[in-house]
Amino acid sequence: MSTINPSFQEAIKVTPQGHNKYSAFLRPEWCIGTVPHGGYTTAVIYQLALTHFAHAHPTQYKSAASPISIQLSFLRRTASGSATFEVEDVKIGARTSTIHIKLLQPSEKKPGQLDTMVAGYITVSPPEAEVGISASTGWKPYPAPVAGSRADGSVDLAALGRTGTDGVWTKLETPFSDFRKAAAQIELFGPGAGATQQKRSGNMGIDQWARFRPGGDVNGRWTEAAVAYLIDMFPMVLDGFDTMSATAVAEESGTSVDEEKAKFWYPTVTLNVDMKKHLPAEGVEWLYSRVVTKVVRDGRTDIDVTVLDEDGEVIALSSQVGLVVSASRNLGTRKMEKL
């Protein structure tokens, strides 16, 4: 096992089980309610791609091919516990290869049968095949993130990590952390909580700096597999959704906003990831995310995430379609698992 993020590596471990079949165990501490977190599940699928090419196509490339594009549909709610993966080699090429994957678990409605819970396509490419022009477009987050204490307006991450504050940037506490257990695997810092940021900006945008803390490991580092988790980890956005959803229901029912909070779940329907820049093998301590929602309509959301490193270079882009539904849809007849 890697010496970096050992508990995370164990949590996303994928084991070959025969020709193009694999197994994994989705862990309860990486769940939202009783459902494995979408970013965590994406990280497991990221690891599935690495494992598949190492196991099924060990001589295809000179070095390990890693995902550059992930396109997933979350068809049914997954559950913590054993999962089976089936892989179809759609295209095995010199520069890029594409596989079709299915995550299967026992059916909730058809005892003794397996249902496809997640399906999607993953395109991989080895580093030596990544050739061609590179050019700066001049893109930067707009509006610019709230300034930190440094003269150039940047955040002093060393001070932020050490003291929990740098200017208006502070360490954030995850709302409803008992329900959103997967959020315990991360330290988040922002220029205020969700409602504060959204009031300042006038929109549903959120900025955050994050450190990876899988299993409470203070030596955790962001690796490329961990980025697959980060692109779906934005508790302050969900805090804004909670307020928005509770306000809408309270206005219709005549109840108070506080009564309606914590009654919602925001499951991912589709998730697309574009990995733009490789991280060093030893990982990095800090990554920044800009998270934007443009429209919430008829119980359906859009979420765009841009992940940058300390140098302001784009590491990954993500877009997803999500739903706003009752939290009872998460729990159903399941019991909350205790850690």
GROMACS .gro file of C-alpha atoms in nm:
model
  339
    1MET     CA    1   0.000   0.000   0.000
    2SER     CA    2   0.116   0.356  -0.071
    3THR     CA    3   0.265   0.542   0.224
    4ILE     CA    4   0.057   0.845   0.116
    5ASN     CA    5  -0.301   0.847   0.249
    6PRO     CA    6  -0.295   0.480   0.358
    7SER     CA    7  -0.652   0.478   0.494
    8PHE     CA    8  -0.781   0.638   0.174
    9GLN     CA    9  -0.590   0.391  -0.041
   10GLU     CA   10  -0.751   0.110   0.156
   11ALA     CA   11  -1.095   0.272   0.121
   12ILE     CA   12  -1.066   0.289  -0.261
   13LYS     CA   13  -0.891  -0.047  -0.306
   14VAL     CA   14  -1.006  -0.244  -0.612
   15THR     CA   15  -0.930  -0.617  -0.648
   16PRO     CA   16  -0.931  -0.818  -0.975
   17GLN     CA   17  -1.184  -1.105  -0.973
   18GLY     CA   18  -1.137  -1.253  -1.320
   19HIS     CA   19  -1.160  -1.129  -1.677
   20ASN     CA   20  -1.266  -0.762  -1.664
   21LYS     CA   21  -1.434  -0.809  -1.327
   22TYR     CA   22  -1.332  -0.642  -1.003
   23SER     CA   23  -1.451  -0.594  -0.648
   24ALA     CA   24  -1.437  -0.315  -0.392
   25PHE     CA   25  -1.583  -0.236  -0.052
   26LEU     CA   26  -1.760   0.100  -0.020
   27ARG     CA   27  -1.697   0.218   0.332
   28PRO     CA   28  -1.963   0.375   0.561
   29GLU     CA   29  -1.733   0.653   0.685
   30TRP     CA   30  -1.730   0.790   0.328
   31CYS     CA   31  -2.111   0.817   0.310
   32ILE     CA   32  -2.371   1.091   0.302
   33GLY     CA   33  -2.639   0.937   0.522
   34THR     CA   34  -2.641   0.575   0.408
   35VAL     CA   35  -2.524   0.644   0.052
   36PRO     CA   36  -2.153   0.647  -0.041
   37HIS     CA   37  -2.048   1.000  -0.133
   38GLY     CA   38  -2.041   1.060  -0.509
   39GLY     CA   39  -1.686   1.195  -0.508
   40TYR     CA   40  -1.565   0.900  -0.301
   41THR     CA   41  -1.736   0.662  -0.543
   42THR     CA   42  -1.569   0.847  -0.829
   43ALA     CA   43  -1.232   0.801  -0.656
   44VAL     CA   44  -1.299   0.426  -0.635
   45ILE     CA   45  -1.379   0.427  -1.007
   46TYR     CA   46  -1.061   0.626  -1.073
   47GLN     CA   47  -0.871   0.349  -0.893
   48LEU     CA   48  -1.065   0.089  -1.093
   49ALA     CA   49  -0.925   0.237  -1.416
   50LEU     CA   50  -0.568   0.223  -1.282
   51THR     CA   51  -0.616  -0.134  -1.160
   52HIS     CA   52  -0.777  -0.249  -1.484
   53PHE     CA   53  -0.496  -0.126  -1.708
   54ALA     CA   54  -0.229  -0.259  -1.473
   55HIS     CA   55  -0.402  -0.599  -1.462
   56ALA     CA   56  -0.556  -0.641  -1.810
   57HIS     CA   57  -0.319  -0.432  -2.026
   58PRO     CA   58   0.016  -0.426  -1.843
   59THR     CA   59   0.225  -0.379  -2.161
   60GLN     CA   60   0.000  -0.136  -2.346
   61TYR     CA   61   0.192   0.171  -2.224
   62LYS     CA   62   0.544   0.241  -2.102
   63SER     CA   63   0.410   0.395  -1.782
   64ALA     CA   64   0.082   0.384  -1.593
   65ALA     CA   65  -0.210   0.534  -1.781
   66SER     CA   66  -0.437   0.749  -1.565
   67PRO     CA   67  -0.783   0.894  -1.628
   68ILE     CA   68  -0.801   1.222  -1.816
   69SER     CA   69  -1.180   1.217  -1.857
   70ILE     CA   70  -1.455   1.059  -1.645
   71GLN     CA   71  -1.823   1.060  -1.739
   72LEU     CA   72  -2.058   0.894  -1.490
   73SER     CA   73  -2.431   0.841  -1.447
   74PHE     CA   74  -2.552   0.761  -1.096
   75LEU     CA   75  -2.852   0.545  -1.181
   76ARG     CA   76  -2.953   0.418  -0.839
   77ARG     CA   77  -2.844   0.490  -0.484
   78THR     CA   78  -2.542   0.286  -0.385
   79ALA     CA   79  -2.490   0.136  -0.040
   80SER     CA   80  -2.190   0.085   0.183
   81GLY     CA   81  -2.056  -0.267   0.150
   82SER     CA   82  -1.935  -0.491  -0.130
   83ALA     CA   83  -1.950  -0.372  -0.489
   84THR     CA   84  -1.878  -0.552  -0.816
   85PHE     CA   85  -1.737  -0.381  -1.124
   86GLU     CA   86  -1.762  -0.492  -1.483
   87VAL     CA   87  -1.534  -0.332  -1.744
   88GLU     CA   88  -1.568  -0.330  -2.122
   89ASP     CA   89  -1.269  -0.227  -2.334
   90VAL     CA   90  -1.433   0.009  -2.582
   91LYS     CA   91  -1.109   0.134  -2.739
   92ILE     CA   92  -0.748   0.045  -2.658
   93GLY     CA   93  -0.526   0.294  -2.839
   94ALA     CA   94  -0.172   0.425  -2.856
   95ARG     CA   95  -0.247   0.765  -2.703
   96THR     CA   96  -0.584   0.720  -2.536
   97SER     CA   97  -0.797   0.426  -2.433
   98THR     CA   98  -1.161   0.426  -2.327
   99ILE     CA   99  -1.342   0.179  -2.107
  100HIS     CA  100  -1.708   0.142  -2.014
  101ILE     CA  101  -1.765   0.057  -1.649
  102LYS     CA  102  -2.059  -0.061  -1.440
  103LEU     CA  103  -2.082  -0.067  -1.062
  104LEU     CA  104  -2.322  -0.339  -0.946
  105GLN     CA  105  -2.471  -0.411  -0.605
  106PRO     CA  106  -2.761  -0.622  -0.474
  107SER     CA  107  -3.096  -0.495  -0.598
  108GLU     CA  108  -3.328  -0.335  -0.342
  109LYS     CA  109  -3.637  -0.444  -0.538
  110LYS     CA  110  -3.526  -0.778  -0.688
  111PRO     CA  111  -3.382  -1.006  -0.418
  112GLY     CA  112  -3.094  -1.222  -0.534
  113GLN     CA  113  -3.017  -1.003  -0.837
  114LEU     CA  114  -2.764  -0.729  -0.901
  115ASP     CA  115  -2.853  -0.383  -1.030
  116THR     CA  116  -2.626  -0.139  -1.211
  117MET     CA  117  -2.591   0.151  -0.969
  118VAL     CA  118  -2.335   0.361  -1.158
  119ALA     CA  119  -2.232   0.342  -1.522
  120GLY     CA  120  -1.994   0.549  -1.728
  121TYR     CA  121  -1.697   0.593  -1.955
  122ILE     CA  122  -1.337   0.661  -1.857
  123THR     CA  123  -1.066   0.773  -2.096
  124VAL     CA  124  -0.705   0.721  -1.989
  125SER     CA  125  -0.372   0.833  -2.128
  126PRO     CA  126  -0.011   0.770  -2.019
  127PRO     CA  127   0.213   1.071  -1.943
  128GLU     CA  128   0.449   1.001  -2.236
  129ALA     CA  129   0.157   1.025  -2.481
  130GLU     CA  130   0.051   1.366  -2.353
  131VAL     CA  131   0.227   1.568  -2.624
  132GLY     CA  132   0.125   1.877  -2.819
  133ILE     CA  133   0.094   2.249  -2.764
  134SER     CA  134   0.043   2.405  -2.423
  135ALA     CA  135  -0.061   2.768  -2.403
  136SER     CA  136  -0.190   3.006  -2.139
  137THR     CA  137  -0.539   3.141  -2.202
  138GLY     CA  138  -0.510   3.404  -1.931
  139TRP     CA  139  -0.808   3.258  -1.746
  140LYS     CA  140  -0.846   3.335  -1.377
  141PRO     CA  141  -1.140   3.293  -1.140
  142TYR     CA  142  -1.381   3.584  -1.181
  143PRO     CA  143  -1.467   3.756  -0.964
  144ALA     CA  144  -1.132   3.713  -0.792
  145PRO     CA  145  -1.139   3.522  -0.461
  146VAL     CA  146  -1.162   3.729  -0.145
  147ALA     CA  147  -0.814   3.858  -0.061
  148GLY     CA  148  -0.594   3.709   0.208
  149SER     CA  149  -0.334   3.888   0.420
  150ARG     CA  150  -0.044   3.885   0.177
  151ALA     CA  151   0.053   4.201  -0.010
  152ASP     CA  152  -0.047   4.050  -0.344
  153GLY     CA  153  -0.389   3.958  -0.209
  154SER     CA  154  -0.319   3.586  -0.183
  155VAL     CA  155  -0.401   3.378   0.123
  156ASP     CA  156  -0.116   3.293   0.361
  157LEU     CA  157  -0.185   2.918   0.365
  158ALA     CA  158   0.081   2.847   0.626
  159ALA     CA  159  -0.087   3.090   0.867
  160LEU     CA  160  -0.432   2.965   0.772
  161GLY     CA  161  -0.336   2.606   0.845
  162ARG     CA  162  -0.153   2.693   1.165
  163THR     CA  163  -0.402   2.935   1.324
  164GLY     CA  164  -0.725   2.869   1.135
  165THR     CA  165  -0.751   3.229   1.014
  166ASP     CA  166  -0.596   3.461   0.756
  167GLY     CA  167  -0.784   3.786   0.711
  168VAL     CA  168  -1.151   3.692   0.663
  169TRP     CA  169  -1.055   3.335   0.566
  170THR     CA  170  -1.134   3.093   0.849
  171LYS     CA  171  -1.161   2.722   0.914
  172LEU     CA  172  -1.516   2.605   0.840
  173GLU     CA  173  -1.732   2.355   1.025
  174THR     CA  174  -1.945   2.121   0.814
  175PRO     CA  175  -2.319   2.163   0.873
  176PHE     CA  176  -2.501   1.843   0.972
  177SER     CA  177  -2.175   1.649   0.994
  178ASP     CA  178  -2.346   1.340   1.142
  179PHE     CA  179  -2.539   1.302   0.816
  180ARG     CA  180  -2.253   1.414   0.588
  181LYS     CA  181  -1.987   1.181   0.727
  182ALA     CA  182  -1.776   1.195   0.409
  183ALA     CA  183  -1.704   1.562   0.484
  184ALA     CA  184  -1.506   1.457   0.793
  185GLN     CA  185  -1.225   1.348   0.559
  186ILE     CA  186  -1.132   1.707   0.472
  187GLU     CA  187  -1.038   2.041   0.632
  188LEU     CA  188  -1.209   2.335   0.464
  189PHE     CA  189  -1.128   2.704   0.485
  190GLY     CA  190  -1.326   2.987   0.331
  191PRO     CA  191  -1.406   3.361   0.356
  192GLY     CA  192  -1.709   3.280   0.568
  193ALA     CA  193  -1.970   3.005   0.573
  194GLY     CA  194  -2.199   2.939   0.278
  195ALA     CA  195  -2.462   3.201   0.356
  196THR     CA  196  -2.193   3.464   0.427
  197GLN     CA  197  -2.013   3.402   0.099
  198GLN     CA  198  -2.332   3.398  -0.103
  199LYS     CA  199  -2.457   3.720   0.057
  200ARG     CA  200  -2.126   3.887  -0.026
  201SER     CA  201  -2.120   3.770  -0.388
  202GLY     CA  202  -2.493   3.786  -0.454
  203ASN     CA  203  -2.489   3.443  -0.616
  204MET     CA  204  -2.453   3.072  -0.535
  205GLY     CA  205  -2.073   3.074  -0.576
  206ILE     CA  206  -1.837   2.938  -0.310
  207ASP     CA  207  -1.458   2.958  -0.266
  208GLN     CA  208  -1.264   2.714  -0.052
  209TRP     CA  209  -0.909   2.605   0.026
  210ALA     CA  210  -0.886   2.245   0.139
  211ARG     CA  211  -0.649   2.000   0.304
  212PHE     CA  212  -0.706   1.624   0.279
  213ARG     CA  213  -0.748   1.446   0.614
  214PRO     CA  214  -0.860   1.086   0.539
  215GLY     CA  215  -0.930   0.906   0.863
  216GLY     CA  216  -0.797   1.209   1.051
  217ASP     CA  217  -0.450   1.168   0.898
  218VAL     CA  218  -0.277   1.505   0.945
  219ASN     CA  219  -0.019   1.401   0.686
  220GLY     CA  220  -0.287   1.355   0.418
  221ARG     CA  221  -0.206   1.493   0.075
  222TRP     CA  222  -0.407   1.560  -0.237
  223THR     CA  223  -0.331   1.297  -0.498
  224GLU     CA  224  -0.503   1.262  -0.834
  225ALA     CA  225  -0.735   0.993  -0.696
  226ALA     CA  226  -0.819   1.222  -0.403
  227VAL     CA  227  -0.904   1.504  -0.646
  228ALA     CA  228  -1.186   1.281  -0.773
  229TYR     CA  229  -1.331   1.306  -0.420
  230LEU     CA  230  -1.265   1.681  -0.389
  231ILE     CA  231  -1.460   1.777  -0.701
  232ASP     CA  232  -1.779   1.661  -0.525
  233MET     CA  233  -1.698   1.796  -0.178
  234PHE     CA  234  -1.848   2.140  -0.113
  235PRO     CA  235  -2.040   2.148   0.219
  236MET     CA  236  -2.080   2.528   0.205
  237VAL     CA  237  -2.267   2.500  -0.125
  238LEU     CA  238  -2.498   2.243   0.035
  239ASP     CA  239  -2.540   2.482   0.330
  240GLY     CA  240  -2.665   2.739   0.081
  241PHE     CA  241  -2.892   2.480  -0.078
  242ASP     CA  242  -3.027   2.391   0.268
  243THR     CA  243  -3.119   2.754   0.334
  244MET     CA  244  -3.267   2.799  -0.013
  245SER     CA  245  -3.468   2.475   0.005
  246ALA     CA  246  -3.586   2.533   0.362
  247THR     CA  247  -3.691   2.890   0.279
  248ALA     CA  248  -3.892   2.776  -0.023
  249VAL     CA  249  -4.072   2.505   0.175
  250ALA     CA  250  -4.131   2.734   0.475
  251GLU     CA  251  -4.291   2.999   0.253
  252GLU     CA  252  -4.529   2.742   0.107
  253SER     CA  253  -4.618   2.565   0.431
  254GLY     CA  254  -4.611   2.853   0.676
  255THR     CA  255  -4.345   2.684   0.889
  256SER     CA  256  -4.013   2.830   1.003
  257VAL     CA  257  -3.693   2.796   0.804
  258ASP     CA  258  -3.519   2.627   1.100
  259GLU     CA  259  -3.791   2.360   1.108
  260GLU     CA  260  -3.729   2.271   0.746
  261LYS     CA  261  -3.348   2.266   0.749
  262ALA     CA  262  -3.159   1.934   0.737
  263LYS     CA  263  -3.451   1.769   0.556
  264PHE     CA  264  -3.287   1.760   0.214
  265TRP     CA  265  -3.047   1.543   0.018
  266TYR     CA  266  -2.864   1.648  -0.299
  267PRO     CA  267  -2.780   1.329  -0.494
  268THR     CA  268  -2.563   1.342  -0.805
  269VAL     CA  269  -2.732   1.233  -1.128
  270THR     CA  270  -2.443   1.280  -1.372
  271LEU     CA  271  -2.082   1.378  -1.311
  272ASN     CA  272  -1.815   1.475  -1.564
  273VAL     CA  273  -1.450   1.526  -1.472
  274ASP     CA  274  -1.168   1.666  -1.687
  275MET     CA  275  -0.825   1.610  -1.529
  276LYS     CA  276  -0.603   1.892  -1.658
  277LYS     CA  277  -0.270   1.869  -1.475
  278HIS     CA  278  -0.083   1.586  -1.305
  279LEU     CA  279   0.003   1.628  -0.939
  280PRO     CA  280   0.344   1.521  -0.807
  281ALA     CA  281   0.363   1.161  -0.688
  282GLU     CA  282   0.398   1.276  -0.327
  283GLY     CA  283   0.081   1.485  -0.356
  284VAL     CA  284   0.023   1.843  -0.241
  285GLU     CA  285  -0.107   1.988   0.085
  286TRP     CA  286  -0.346   2.254  -0.044
  287LEU     CA  287  -0.596   2.282  -0.329
  288TYR     CA  288  -0.844   2.561  -0.403
  289SER     CA  289  -1.196   2.511  -0.542
  290ARG     CA  290  -1.434   2.759  -0.703
  291VAL     CA  291  -1.784   2.608  -0.694
  292VAL     CA  292  -2.067   2.772  -0.891
  293THR     CA  293  -2.436   2.694  -0.930
  294LYS     CA  294  -2.620   2.888  -1.200
  295VAL     CA  295  -2.980   2.765  -1.183
  296VAL     CA  296  -3.193   2.563  -0.942
  297ARG     CA  297  -3.519   2.473  -1.111
  298ASP     CA  298  -3.784   2.205  -1.057
  299GLY     CA  299  -3.567   2.029  -0.800
  300ARG     CA  300  -3.266   2.005  -1.030
  301THR     CA  301  -2.929   2.177  -0.987
  302ASP     CA  302  -2.613   2.236  -1.184
  303ILE     CA  303  -2.274   2.253  -1.015
  304ASP     CA  304  -1.946   2.354  -1.181
  305VAL     CA  305  -1.619   2.305  -0.993
  306THR     CA  306  -1.274   2.434  -1.085
  307VAL     CA  307  -0.980   2.302  -0.881
  308LEU     CA  308  -0.653   2.499  -0.877
  309ASP     CA  309  -0.316   2.451  -0.707
  310GLU     CA  310  -0.118   2.709  -0.510
  311ASP     CA  311   0.031   2.843  -0.835
  312GLY     CA  312  -0.315   2.912  -0.975
  313GLU     CA  313  -0.291   2.634  -1.234
  314VAL     CA  314  -0.603   2.435  -1.312
  315ILE     CA  315  -0.585   2.078  -1.181
  316ALA     CA  316  -0.934   1.958  -1.269
  317LEU     CA  317  -1.271   2.074  -1.400
  318SER     CA  318  -1.601   1.916  -1.311
  319SER     CA  319  -1.967   1.963  -1.394
  320GLN     CA  320  -2.261   1.776  -1.252
  321VAL     CA  321  -2.637   1.755  -1.251
  322GLY     CA  322  -2.792   1.702  -0.910
  323LEU     CA  323  -3.134   1.678  -0.750
  324VAL     CA  324  -3.294   1.839  -0.447
  325VAL     CA  325  -3.499   1.568  -0.272
  326SER     CA  326  -3.618   1.473   0.073
  327ALA     CA  327  -3.350   1.326   0.298
  328SER     CA  328  -3.585   1.031   0.347
  329ARG     CA  329  -3.492   0.926  -0.008
  330ASN     CA  330  -3.136   0.873   0.118
  331LEU     CA  331  -3.229   0.664   0.420
  332GLY     CA  332  -3.537   0.483   0.292
  333THR     CA  333  -3.565   0.158   0.488
  334ARG     CA  334  -3.193   0.158   0.566
  335LYS     CA  335  -3.054   0.218   0.910
  336MET     CA  336  -2.779   0.470   0.971
  337GLU     CA  337  -2.457   0.276   1.017
  338LYS     CA  338  -2.252   0.360   1.323
  339LEU     CA  339  -1.879   0.419   1.291
   0.00000   0.00000   0.00000
